[in-house]
XYZ file of C-alpha atoms in Angstrom:
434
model
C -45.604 -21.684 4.898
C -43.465 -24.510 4.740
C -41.954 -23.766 1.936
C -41.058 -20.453 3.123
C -39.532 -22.544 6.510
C -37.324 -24.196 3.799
C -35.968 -21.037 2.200
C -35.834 -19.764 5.509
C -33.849 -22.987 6.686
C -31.579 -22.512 3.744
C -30.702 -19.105 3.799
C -29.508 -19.342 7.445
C -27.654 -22.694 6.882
C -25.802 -21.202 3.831
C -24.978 -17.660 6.172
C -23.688 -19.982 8.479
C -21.126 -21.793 5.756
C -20.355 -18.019 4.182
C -19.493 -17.035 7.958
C -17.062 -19.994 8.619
C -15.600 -19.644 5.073
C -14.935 -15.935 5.652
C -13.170 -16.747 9.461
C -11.302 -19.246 8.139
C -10.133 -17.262 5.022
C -9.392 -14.357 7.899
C -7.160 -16.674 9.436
C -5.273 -18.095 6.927
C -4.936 -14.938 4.425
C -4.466 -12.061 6.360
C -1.230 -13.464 7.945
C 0.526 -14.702 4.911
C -0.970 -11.528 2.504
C 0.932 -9.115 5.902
C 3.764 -10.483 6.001
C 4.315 -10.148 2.560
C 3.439 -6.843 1.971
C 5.873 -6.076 4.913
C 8.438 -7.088 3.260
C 7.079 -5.510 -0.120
C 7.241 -1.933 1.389
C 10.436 -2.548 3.472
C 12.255 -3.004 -0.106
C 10.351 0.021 -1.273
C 11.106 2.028 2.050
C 14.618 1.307 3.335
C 16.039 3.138 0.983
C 15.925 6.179 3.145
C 18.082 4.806 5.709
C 20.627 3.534 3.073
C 21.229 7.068 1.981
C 22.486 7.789 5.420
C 25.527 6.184 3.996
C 24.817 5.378 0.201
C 24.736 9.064 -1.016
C 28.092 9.669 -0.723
C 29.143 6.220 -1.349
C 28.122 6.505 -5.243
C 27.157 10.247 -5.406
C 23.765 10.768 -4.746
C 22.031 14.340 -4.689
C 19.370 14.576 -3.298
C 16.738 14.863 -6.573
C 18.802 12.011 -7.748
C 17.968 9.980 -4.690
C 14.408 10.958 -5.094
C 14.395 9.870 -8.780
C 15.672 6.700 -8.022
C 13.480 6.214 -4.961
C 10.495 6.755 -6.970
C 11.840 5.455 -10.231
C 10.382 1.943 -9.077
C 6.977 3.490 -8.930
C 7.254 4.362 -12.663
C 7.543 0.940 -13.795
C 4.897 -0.112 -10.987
C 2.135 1.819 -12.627
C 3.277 1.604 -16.620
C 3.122 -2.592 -16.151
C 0.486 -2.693 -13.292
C -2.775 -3.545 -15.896
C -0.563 -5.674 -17.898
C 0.463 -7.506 -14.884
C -2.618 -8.246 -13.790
C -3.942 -9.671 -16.983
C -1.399 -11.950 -17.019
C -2.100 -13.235 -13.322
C -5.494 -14.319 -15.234
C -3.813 -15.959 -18.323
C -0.607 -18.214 -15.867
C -3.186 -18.335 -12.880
C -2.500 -16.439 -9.233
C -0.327 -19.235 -7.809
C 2.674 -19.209 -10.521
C 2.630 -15.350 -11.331
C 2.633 -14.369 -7.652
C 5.503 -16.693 -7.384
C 7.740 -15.515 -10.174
C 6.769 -11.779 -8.949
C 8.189 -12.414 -5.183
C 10.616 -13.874 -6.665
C 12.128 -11.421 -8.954
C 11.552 -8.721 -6.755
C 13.371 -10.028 -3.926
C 16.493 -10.510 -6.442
C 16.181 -7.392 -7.904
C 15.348 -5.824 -3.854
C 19.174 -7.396 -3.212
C 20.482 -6.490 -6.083
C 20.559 -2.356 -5.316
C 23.366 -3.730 -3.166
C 25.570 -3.609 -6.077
C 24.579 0.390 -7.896
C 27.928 1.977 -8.098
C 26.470 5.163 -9.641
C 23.174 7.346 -9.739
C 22.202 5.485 -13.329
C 22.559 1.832 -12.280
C 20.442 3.054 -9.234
C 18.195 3.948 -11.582
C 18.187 1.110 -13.280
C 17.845 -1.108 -11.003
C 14.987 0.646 -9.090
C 13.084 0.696 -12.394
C 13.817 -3.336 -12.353
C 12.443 -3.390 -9.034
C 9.093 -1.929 -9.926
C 8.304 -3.778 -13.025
C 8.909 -7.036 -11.285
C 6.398 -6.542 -8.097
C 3.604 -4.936 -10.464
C 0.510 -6.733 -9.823
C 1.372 -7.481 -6.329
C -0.869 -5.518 -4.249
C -3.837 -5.505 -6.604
C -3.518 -9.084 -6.160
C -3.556 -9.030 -2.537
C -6.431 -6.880 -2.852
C -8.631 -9.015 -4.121
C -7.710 -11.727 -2.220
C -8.629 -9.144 1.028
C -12.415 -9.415 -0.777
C -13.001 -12.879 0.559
C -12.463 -11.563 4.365
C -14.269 -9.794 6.686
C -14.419 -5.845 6.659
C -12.433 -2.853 7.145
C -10.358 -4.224 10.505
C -9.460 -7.364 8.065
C -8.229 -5.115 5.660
C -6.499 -2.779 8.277
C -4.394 -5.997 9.703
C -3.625 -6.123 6.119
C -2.113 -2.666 5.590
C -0.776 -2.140 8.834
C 2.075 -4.292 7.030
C 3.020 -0.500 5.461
C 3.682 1.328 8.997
C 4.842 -1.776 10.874
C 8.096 -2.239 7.859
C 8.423 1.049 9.296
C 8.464 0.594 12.362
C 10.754 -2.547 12.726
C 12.505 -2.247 9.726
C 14.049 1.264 9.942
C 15.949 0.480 13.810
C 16.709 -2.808 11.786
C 18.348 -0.989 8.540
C 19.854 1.232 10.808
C 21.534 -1.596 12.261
C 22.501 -3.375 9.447
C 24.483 0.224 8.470
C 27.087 -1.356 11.283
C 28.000 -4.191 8.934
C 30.252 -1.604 7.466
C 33.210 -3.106 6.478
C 32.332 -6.998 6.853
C 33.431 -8.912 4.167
C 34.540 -5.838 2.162
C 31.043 -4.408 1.667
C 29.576 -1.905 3.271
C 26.868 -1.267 5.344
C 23.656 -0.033 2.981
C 24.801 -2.812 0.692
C 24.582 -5.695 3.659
C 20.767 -3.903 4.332
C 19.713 -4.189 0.817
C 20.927 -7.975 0.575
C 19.490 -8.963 3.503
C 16.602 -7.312 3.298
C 15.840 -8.430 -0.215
C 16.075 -11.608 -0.199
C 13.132 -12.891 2.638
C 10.769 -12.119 -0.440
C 12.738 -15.111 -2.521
C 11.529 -17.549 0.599
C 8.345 -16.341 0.901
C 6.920 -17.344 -2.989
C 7.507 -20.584 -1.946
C 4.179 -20.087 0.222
C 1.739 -20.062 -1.889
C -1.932 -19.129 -2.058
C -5.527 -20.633 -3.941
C -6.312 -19.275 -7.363
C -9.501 -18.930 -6.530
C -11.752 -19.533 -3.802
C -13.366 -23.089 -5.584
C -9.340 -24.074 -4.830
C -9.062 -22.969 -1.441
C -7.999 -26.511 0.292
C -8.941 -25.169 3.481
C -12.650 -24.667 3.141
C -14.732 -27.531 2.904
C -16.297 -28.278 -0.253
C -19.660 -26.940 0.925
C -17.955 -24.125 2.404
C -16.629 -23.290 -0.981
C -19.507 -23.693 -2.729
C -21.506 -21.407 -0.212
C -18.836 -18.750 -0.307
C -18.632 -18.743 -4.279
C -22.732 -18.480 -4.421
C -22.569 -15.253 -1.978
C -19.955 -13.534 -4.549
C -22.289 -14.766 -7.077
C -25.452 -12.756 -5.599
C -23.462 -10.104 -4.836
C -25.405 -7.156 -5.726
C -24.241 -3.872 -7.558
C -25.943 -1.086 -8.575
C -25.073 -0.258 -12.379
C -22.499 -3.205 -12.029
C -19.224 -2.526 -14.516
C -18.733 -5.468 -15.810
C -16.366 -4.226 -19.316
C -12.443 -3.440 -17.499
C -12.815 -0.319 -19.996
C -16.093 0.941 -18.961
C -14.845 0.842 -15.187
C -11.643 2.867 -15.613
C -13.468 5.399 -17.304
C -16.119 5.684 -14.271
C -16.166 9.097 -12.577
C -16.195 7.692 -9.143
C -12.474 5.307 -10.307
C -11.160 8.811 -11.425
C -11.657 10.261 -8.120
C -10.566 7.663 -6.354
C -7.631 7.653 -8.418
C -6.749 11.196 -7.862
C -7.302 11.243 -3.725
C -4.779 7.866 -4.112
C -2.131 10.208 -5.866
C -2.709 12.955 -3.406
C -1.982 10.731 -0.234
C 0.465 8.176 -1.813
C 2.559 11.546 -2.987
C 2.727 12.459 0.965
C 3.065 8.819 2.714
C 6.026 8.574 0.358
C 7.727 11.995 0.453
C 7.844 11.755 4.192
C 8.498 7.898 4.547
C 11.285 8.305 2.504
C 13.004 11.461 3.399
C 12.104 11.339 7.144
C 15.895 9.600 8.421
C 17.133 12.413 6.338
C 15.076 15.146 7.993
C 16.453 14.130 11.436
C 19.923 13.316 10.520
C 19.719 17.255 9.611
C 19.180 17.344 13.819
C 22.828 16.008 13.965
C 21.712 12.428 14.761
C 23.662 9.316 14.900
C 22.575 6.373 12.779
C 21.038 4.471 14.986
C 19.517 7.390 16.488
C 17.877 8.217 13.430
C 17.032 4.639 13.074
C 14.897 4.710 16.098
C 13.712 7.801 15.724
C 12.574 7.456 12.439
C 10.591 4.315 13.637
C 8.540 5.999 16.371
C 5.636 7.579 14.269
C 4.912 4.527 13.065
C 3.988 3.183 16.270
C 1.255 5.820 16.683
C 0.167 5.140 12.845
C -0.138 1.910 13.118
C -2.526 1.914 16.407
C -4.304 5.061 14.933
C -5.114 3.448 11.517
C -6.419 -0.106 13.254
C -8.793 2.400 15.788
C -9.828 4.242 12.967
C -10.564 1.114 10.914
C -12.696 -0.156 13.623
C -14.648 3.131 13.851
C -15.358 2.714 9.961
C -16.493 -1.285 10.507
C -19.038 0.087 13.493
C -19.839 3.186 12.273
C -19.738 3.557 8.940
C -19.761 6.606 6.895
C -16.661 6.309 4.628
C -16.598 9.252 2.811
C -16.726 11.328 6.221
C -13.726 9.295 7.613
C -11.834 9.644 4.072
C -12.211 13.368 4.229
C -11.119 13.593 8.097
C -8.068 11.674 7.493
C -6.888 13.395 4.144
C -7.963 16.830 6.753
C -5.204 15.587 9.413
C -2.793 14.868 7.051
C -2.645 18.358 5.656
C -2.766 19.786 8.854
C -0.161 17.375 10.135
C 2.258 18.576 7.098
C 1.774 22.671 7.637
C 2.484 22.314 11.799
C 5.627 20.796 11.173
C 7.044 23.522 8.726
C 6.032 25.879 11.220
C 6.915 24.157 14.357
C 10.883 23.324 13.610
C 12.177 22.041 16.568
C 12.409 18.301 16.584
C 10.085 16.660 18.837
C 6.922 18.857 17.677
C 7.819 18.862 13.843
C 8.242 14.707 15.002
C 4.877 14.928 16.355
C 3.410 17.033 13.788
C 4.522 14.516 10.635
C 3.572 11.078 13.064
C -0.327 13.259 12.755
C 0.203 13.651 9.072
C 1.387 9.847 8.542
C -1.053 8.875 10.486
C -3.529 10.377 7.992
C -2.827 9.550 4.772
C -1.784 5.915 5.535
C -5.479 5.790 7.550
C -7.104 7.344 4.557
C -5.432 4.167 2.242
C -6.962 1.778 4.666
C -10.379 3.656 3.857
C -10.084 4.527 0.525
C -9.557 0.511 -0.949
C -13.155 -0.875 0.922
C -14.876 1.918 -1.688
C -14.316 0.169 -5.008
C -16.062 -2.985 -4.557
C -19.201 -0.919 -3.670
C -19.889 -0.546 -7.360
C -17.195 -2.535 -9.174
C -17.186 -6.504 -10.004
C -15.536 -9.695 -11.330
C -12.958 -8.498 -14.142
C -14.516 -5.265 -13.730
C -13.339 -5.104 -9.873
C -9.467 -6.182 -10.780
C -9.040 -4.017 -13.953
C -10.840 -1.229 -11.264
C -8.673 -1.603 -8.462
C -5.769 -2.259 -10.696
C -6.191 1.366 -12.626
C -6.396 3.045 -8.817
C -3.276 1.569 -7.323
C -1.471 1.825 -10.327
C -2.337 5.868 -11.323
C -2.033 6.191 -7.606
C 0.445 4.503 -7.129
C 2.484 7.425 -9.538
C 2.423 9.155 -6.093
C 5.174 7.793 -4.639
C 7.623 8.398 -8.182
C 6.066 12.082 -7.503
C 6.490 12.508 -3.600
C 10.392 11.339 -3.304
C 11.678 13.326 -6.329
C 9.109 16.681 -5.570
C 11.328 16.610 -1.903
C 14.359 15.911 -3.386
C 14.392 18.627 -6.197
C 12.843 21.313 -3.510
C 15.360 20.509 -1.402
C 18.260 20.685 -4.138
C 16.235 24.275 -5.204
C 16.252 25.318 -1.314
C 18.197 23.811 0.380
C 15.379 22.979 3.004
C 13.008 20.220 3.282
C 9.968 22.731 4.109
C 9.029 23.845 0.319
C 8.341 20.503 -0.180
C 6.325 19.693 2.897
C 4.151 22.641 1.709
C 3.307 21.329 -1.328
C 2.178 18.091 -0.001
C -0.157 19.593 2.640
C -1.175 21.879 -0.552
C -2.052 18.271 -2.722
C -3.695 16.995 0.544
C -6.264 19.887 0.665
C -7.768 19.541 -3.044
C -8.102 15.950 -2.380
C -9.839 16.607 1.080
C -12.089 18.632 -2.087
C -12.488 15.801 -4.226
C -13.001 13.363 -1.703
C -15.746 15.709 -0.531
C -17.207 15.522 -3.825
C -17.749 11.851 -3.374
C -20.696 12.351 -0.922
C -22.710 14.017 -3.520
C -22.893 10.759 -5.341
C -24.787 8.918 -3.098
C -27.753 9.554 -1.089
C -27.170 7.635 2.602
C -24.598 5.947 4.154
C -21.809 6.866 2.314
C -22.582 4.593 -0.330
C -21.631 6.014 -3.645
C -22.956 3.094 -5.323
C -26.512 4.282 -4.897
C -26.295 6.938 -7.634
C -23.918 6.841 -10.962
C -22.325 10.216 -12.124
């Protein structure tokens, strides 16, 4: 009996270290790893509003503007796996540096494409440099708590929205200062925040986290430790080639291809409403208040409630939904409303998607996992941009397009619903291996 005091004694002090590791990680993490990955999508984003005034600047169609805004994507998911291996060999600290940097150069840079090829080019630059970033942040999001840590964390993608287009829209009135116009002020100013922000730095690893205490580290390493798995993949290999990573892959194409193809051609969509810049600006900013409140609700109903797979499928449901009302519903404030239900979907089905992998991935396993997700998924957004731009060169409307997204949204609603036959309670698909 006393012994089993002791253990008992033990087990509660060493919860109680995991707990304060895990708040303080909270604290410090989620701020830095947000504010980054605002400024991560605003460089992958703003290039909507630009081509109020870029298109014509350097002769832009529009499937060449949705090459080039998904060009970056390309390069994203051909270098993401390498990337990441090399974060192990230099160590997270000096590759997460030299990755904000060079993407924040590269971010300005776009300032300076005189044609559709250096656009290109450039673009393609900007991708290969940030590979590795999110998967990074990722795993980092492992050592805090839950789904409403990790909503914080992506709410970064509607909120660069959501400040960041009236801001780019703004920056379109520096037409004309200092001989450059406006898209080109946007993209330098815009790009370069990510330069300033690799000089703040986080731990390799949690054993280097300076603001635990040392038994707070130790604790918090010992609970990854014990961390158990059922049919662990430990082999990188062994995990990509996992039914339940290829499924998860595919429902990340399906709702990164329509997060992207609206995000990006949404100013374009109302400046065919005979908006002003700034209008659109604004405008163009507005679902993202409603997607950023509906994906932290729906976040919190996952942390209480549960069921994942249920959630996943209702989300990837709204978004198709979202997508068919607003071809048939033209005029703008209910085909406004319409896509805000649609973005508010597939960004909320991201934030429920990523808390699935760790359920049966771990250590290398978990980062070469994750890593082959975002990256195939990640092919999405290269697919979404340049699907709405050809369409719309083919039709000369954006609704062809907006079909064929709510179309990709349905099978993965299927596959996603395939997902529940894996496990047997609880939505947890590590219970049973396919």
């Amino acid at each position: 009996m006393v012994a089993a005091q002791c253990h008992a004694a033990d087990d509660k002090l060493r919860s109680g270290l995991v707990a304060s590791a895990v708040a303080k990680n909270t604290r410090r993490l989620v701020p830095l790893l947000g504010v980054a990955y605002f400024f991560n999508n605003l460089d992958r984003t703003s290039v909507g509003i630009a081509a109020l005034q870029m298109n014509e600047a350097i002769g832009l169609s529009a499937a060449q503007l949705g090459w080039g805004a998904g060009i970056l994507f390309f390069s994203y998911c051909l270098l993401e796996v390498p990337s990441n291996m090399m974060m192990y060999r230099f160590g997270a600290r000096r590759w997460l540096a030299r990755i904000m940097m060079t993407w924040g150069l590269a971010a300005a840079a776009t300032a300076f494409a005189v044609g559709p090829y250096s656009f290109y080019a450039i673009r393609f630059l900007l991708g290969a440099f940030e590979s590795a970033f999110f998967r990074r942040h990722m795993v980092h999001l492992h050592l805090v708590s839950g789904a409403i840590a990790n909503s914080w964390f992506m709410a970064a993608t509607p909120l660069s929205s959501l400040i960041g287009n009236p801001l780019s829209a703004s920056l379109l009135g520096m037409d004309g200062v200092w001989r450059l116009a406006g898209w080109q002020w946007m993209f330098l100013i815009e790009g370069l925040p990510a330069c300033v922000l690799c000089l703040v730095l986080l731990a390799d690893t949690p054993d280097k986290a300076a603001w635990l205490t040392p038994r707070e580290r130790e604790a918090l390493l010992d609970e990854l430790a014990r961390e158990e798995h059922d049919k662990v993949r430990k082999d990188l290999w062994a995990a990509m080639k996992d039914v339940r990573v290829v499924m998860l892959t595919g429902i990340t194409l399906a709702f990164t291809i329509s997060s992207y193809g609206i995000g990006i051609w949404l100013p374009l969509i109302l400046k065919s409403h005979n908006l002003n810049n700034m209008q659109v600006g604004w405008l163009s900013a507005m679902p993202y208040f409603f997607v950023t409140i509906g994906m932290l609700l729906w976040a919190r109903l996952v942390d209480r409630k549960g069921k994942k797979i249920y959630n996943l499928i209702a989300a990837l449901m709204l978004g198709a939904t979202g997508l068919l009302f607003s071809v048939m519903l033209t005029s703008l404030v209910p085909a406004l409303t319409c896509m805000t239900l649609a973005l508010i979907g597939t960004i909320s089905a991201r934030t429920v998607l990523y808390t699935i992998p760790q359920s049966f991935l771990t250590g290398p396993a978990a980062a070469g996992g994750i890593a082959f997700i975002n990256s195939i998924g990640a092919f999405g957004a290269f697919v979404g941009p340049y699907m709405m731009g050809f369409l719309k060169d083919r039709t000369g409307s954006f609704e062809t397009g907006m079909i064929g997204m709510a179309i990709i949204l349905v099978f993965a609603t299927g596959i996603a619903g395939s997902l529940r036959l894996l496990g047997t309670h609880n939505d947890d698909i590590s219970v049973r291996t396919a």
